[in-house]
Each structure stands twice: as structure tokens, then as C-alpha cells.
Coordinates of C-alpha atoms in Angstrom, one line a residue:
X1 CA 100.7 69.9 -7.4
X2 CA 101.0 70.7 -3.8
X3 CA 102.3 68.7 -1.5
X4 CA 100.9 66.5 0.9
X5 CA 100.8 67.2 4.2
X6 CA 100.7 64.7 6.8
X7 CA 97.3 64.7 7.6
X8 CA 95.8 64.2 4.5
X9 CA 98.4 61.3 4.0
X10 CA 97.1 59.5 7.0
X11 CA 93.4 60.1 5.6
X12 CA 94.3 59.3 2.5
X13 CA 96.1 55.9 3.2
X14 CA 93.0 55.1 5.7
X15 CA 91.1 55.4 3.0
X16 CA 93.1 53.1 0.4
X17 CA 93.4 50.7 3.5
X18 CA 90.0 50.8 4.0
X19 CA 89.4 49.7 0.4
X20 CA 91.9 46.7 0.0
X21 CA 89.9 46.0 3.3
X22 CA 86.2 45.7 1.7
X23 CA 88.1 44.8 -1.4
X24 CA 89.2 41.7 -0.2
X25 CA 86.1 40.1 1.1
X26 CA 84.5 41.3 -2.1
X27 CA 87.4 39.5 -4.5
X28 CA 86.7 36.1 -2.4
X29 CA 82.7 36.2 -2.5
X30 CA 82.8 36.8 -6.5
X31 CA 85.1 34.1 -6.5
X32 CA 83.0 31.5 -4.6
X33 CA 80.5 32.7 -6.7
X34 CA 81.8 32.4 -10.0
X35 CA 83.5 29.0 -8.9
X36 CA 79.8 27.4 -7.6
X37 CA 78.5 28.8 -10.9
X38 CA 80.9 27.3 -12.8
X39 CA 80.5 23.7 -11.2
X40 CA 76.7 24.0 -10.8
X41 CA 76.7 24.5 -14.8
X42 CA 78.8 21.8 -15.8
X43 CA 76.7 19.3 -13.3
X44 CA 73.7 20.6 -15.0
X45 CA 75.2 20.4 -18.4
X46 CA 76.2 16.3 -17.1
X47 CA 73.3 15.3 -15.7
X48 CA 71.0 16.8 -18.0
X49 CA 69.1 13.9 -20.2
X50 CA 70.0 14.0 -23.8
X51 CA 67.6 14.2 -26.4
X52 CA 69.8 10.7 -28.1
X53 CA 70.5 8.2 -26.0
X54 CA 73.9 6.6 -26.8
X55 CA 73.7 3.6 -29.3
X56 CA 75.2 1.3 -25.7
X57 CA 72.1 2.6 -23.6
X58 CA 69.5 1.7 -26.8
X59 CA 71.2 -1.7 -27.4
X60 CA 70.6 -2.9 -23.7
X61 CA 67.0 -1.6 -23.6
X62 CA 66.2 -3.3 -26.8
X63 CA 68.0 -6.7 -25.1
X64 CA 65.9 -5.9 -21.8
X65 CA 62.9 -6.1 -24.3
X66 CA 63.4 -8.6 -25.4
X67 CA 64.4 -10.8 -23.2
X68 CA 60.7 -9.9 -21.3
X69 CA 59.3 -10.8 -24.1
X70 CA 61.1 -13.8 -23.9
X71 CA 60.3 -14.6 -20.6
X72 CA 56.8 -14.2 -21.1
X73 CA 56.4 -16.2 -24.1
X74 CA 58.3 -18.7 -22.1
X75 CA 55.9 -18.7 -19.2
X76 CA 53.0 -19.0 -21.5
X77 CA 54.6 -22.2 -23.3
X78 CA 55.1 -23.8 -20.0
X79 CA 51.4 -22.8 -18.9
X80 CA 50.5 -24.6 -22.3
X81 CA 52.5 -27.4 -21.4
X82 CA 51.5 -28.3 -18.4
X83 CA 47.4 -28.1 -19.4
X84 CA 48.8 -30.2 -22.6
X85 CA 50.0 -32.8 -19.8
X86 CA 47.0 -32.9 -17.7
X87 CA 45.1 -33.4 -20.8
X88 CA 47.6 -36.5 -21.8
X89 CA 46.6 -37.8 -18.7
X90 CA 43.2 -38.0 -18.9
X91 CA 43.0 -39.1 -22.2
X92 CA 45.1 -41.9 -21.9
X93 CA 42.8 -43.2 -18.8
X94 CA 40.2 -42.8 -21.2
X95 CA 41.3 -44.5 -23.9
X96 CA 42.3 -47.1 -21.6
X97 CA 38.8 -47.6 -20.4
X98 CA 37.2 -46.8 -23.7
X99 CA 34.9 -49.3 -25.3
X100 CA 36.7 -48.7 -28.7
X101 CA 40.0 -50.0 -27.1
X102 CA 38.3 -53.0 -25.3
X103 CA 36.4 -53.7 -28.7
X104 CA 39.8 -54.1 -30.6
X105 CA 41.1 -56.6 -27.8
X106 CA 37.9 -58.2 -28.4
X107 CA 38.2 -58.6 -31.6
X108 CA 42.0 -59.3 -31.5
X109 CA 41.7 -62.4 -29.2
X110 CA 38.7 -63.8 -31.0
X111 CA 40.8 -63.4 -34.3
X112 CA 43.2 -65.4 -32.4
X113 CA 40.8 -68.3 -31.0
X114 CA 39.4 -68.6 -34.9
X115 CA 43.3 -69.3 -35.9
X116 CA 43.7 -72.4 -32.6
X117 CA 40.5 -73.2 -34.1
X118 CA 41.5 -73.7 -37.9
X119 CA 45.0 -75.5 -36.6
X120 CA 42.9 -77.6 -34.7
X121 CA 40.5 -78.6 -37.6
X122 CA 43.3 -79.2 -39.7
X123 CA 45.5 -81.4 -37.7
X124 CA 42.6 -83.3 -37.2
X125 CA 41.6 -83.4 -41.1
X126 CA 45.3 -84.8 -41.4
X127 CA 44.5 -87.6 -39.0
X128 CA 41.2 -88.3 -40.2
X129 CA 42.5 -89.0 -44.0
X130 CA 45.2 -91.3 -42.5
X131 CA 42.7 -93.2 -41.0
X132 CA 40.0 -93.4 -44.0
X133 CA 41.5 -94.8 -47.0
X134 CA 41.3 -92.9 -50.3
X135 CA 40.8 -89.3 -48.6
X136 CA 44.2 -88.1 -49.6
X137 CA 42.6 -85.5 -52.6
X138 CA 39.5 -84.4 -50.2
X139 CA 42.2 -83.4 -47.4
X140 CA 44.3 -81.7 -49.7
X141 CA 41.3 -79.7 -51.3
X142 CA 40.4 -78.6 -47.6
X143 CA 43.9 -78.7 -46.3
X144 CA 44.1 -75.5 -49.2
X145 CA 40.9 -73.6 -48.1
X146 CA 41.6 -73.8 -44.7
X147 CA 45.3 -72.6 -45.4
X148 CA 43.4 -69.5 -47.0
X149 CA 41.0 -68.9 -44.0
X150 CA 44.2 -68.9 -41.4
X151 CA 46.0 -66.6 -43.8
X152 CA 42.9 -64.1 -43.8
X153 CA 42.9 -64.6 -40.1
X154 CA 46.5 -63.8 -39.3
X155 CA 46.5 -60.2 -41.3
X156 CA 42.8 -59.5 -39.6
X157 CA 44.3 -59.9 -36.2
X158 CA 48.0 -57.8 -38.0
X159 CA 45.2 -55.0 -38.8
X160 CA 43.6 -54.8 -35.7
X161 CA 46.9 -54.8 -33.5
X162 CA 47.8 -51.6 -36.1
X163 CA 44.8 -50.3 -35.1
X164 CA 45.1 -50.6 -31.9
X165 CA 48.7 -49.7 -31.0
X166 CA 50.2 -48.2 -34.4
X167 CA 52.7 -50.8 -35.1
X168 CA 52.8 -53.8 -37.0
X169 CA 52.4 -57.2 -35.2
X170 CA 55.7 -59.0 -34.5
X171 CA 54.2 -62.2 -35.1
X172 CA 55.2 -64.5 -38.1
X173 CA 53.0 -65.6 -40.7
X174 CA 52.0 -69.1 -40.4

């Protein structure tokens, strides 16, 4: 090979400057390039939704489920509730204007006025066979029956006040 002049060494270094010139720019532009490809893949390969959700992210949707459910089933008891109560009132003003209830207070107090009633006779049976002579057996005979009849009269009026409020009467047995 020949060599150089000078000439053709200036040409030929304005030529290899030239390159590293145009060179450069072109390095840094495949760089950006390949560095926003880079992190525009792996965001994509991030953010993309998986086909499984993680067993964490099923667990709190099925607890988000249910708890809705919950809350609704809980709304719809306390709905219930609440008709339940007005209901509760309104029977119990009717049963405490109801003929049936007034009926057993009827009957309980008239049980009651038959039992002054029998004491009444009997005391006075007592005193009328201390005053006659030889009525001692006839008052005992009587004295027995009418025993009987305040006994029946006692567990009518224990019947009717189970009847009417569920629970024996408190009262003793005479």
C-alpha cells in the first residue's frame, strides 16, 4: 500500500469524525429506545390481570360476600322484626279489649262471689245448729257438701285464671 497523503488524511478523518458524529446520537436514541421498551414491557407484564387470582385476593372477596349477604339477611330480620312488633301491639290491645278476655274476668269474679257465697252459707249453718238443738248431724252432712262445692269452686276459678294468664293461681286452697 501507498501511502497517504495529506489530503486524503484530512478526508478520511472527516469522514470517520463525521461518523462518531451521527454515531453518537444514533447509540443514545437505540438506547432510550430499548430502555422505554424494556420498562414499558415489564409494566405491562405487572399490571396485566392474571388469569388466577391469588388465594389472599379470593379469600377477601369470598369474606366481602359474605358479609353482604350478611348484611342483608340482617336487614331483612330487622324489617321482620319490627312488623313482628307492630303486630305485638295491636294484638295485645286486642286481646285486651276482646270479649273472650272480659268473658274469663266474668267468669273469674263470679267464681269468686259463689265461694263468699258458700262461706257465707256455712258460717251461718254453724250458727243456726248452735241455736236449734239436735242439728249437730244435719250441719255436718251439709257442712260436707258444701265443703265439696267450695272445693269445685276454688279449682274453677284456678282453671280460668290458667286460662286467662298461663300461670297457676297463687291463691291457697281453702
Amino acid at each position: 500500500m501507498a501511502p497517504k497523503t495529506a489530503p486524503e488524511e484530512t478526508t478520511e478523518q472527516e469522514t470517520v469524525k463525521k461518523k462518531r458524529s451521527f454515531m453518537l446520537p444514533i447509540a443514545f436514541f437505540l438506547c432510550f429506545a430499548f430502555s422505554v421498551g424494556a420498562s414499558s414491557g415489564v409494566t405491562f407484564f405487572l399490571l396485566q390481570p392474571g388469569s388466577e387470582a391469588s388465594p389472599l385476593e379470593e379469600k377477601v372477596t369470598e369474606q366481602e360476600t359474605l358479609l353482604t349477604d350478611m348484611e342483608a339477611l340482617i336487614e331483612a330480620q330487622q324489617l321482620k322484626i319490627n312488623a313482628l312488633e307492630a303486630q305485638d301491639d295491636v294484638l295485645t290491645l286486642y286481646l285486651r279489649h276482646s270479649s273472650a278476655t272480659a268473658l274469663k274476668n266474668i267468669l273469674i269474679d263470679q267464681e269468686r262471689n259463689i265461694q263468699a257465697y258458700l262461706k257465707v252459707m256455712k258460717s251461718s249453718m254453724k250458727d243456726l245448729s248452735n241455736v236449734v238443738p239436735r242439728t249437730t248431724d244435719w250441719n255436718n252432712e251439709y257442712q260436707y257438701q258444701l265443703d265439696l262445692a267450695l272445693k269445685g269452686s276454688i279449682q274453677r276459678e284456678d282453671l280460668l285464671a290458667l286460662l286467662k294468664t298461663g300461670e297457676p293461681n297463687d291463691k291457697p286452697s281453702q
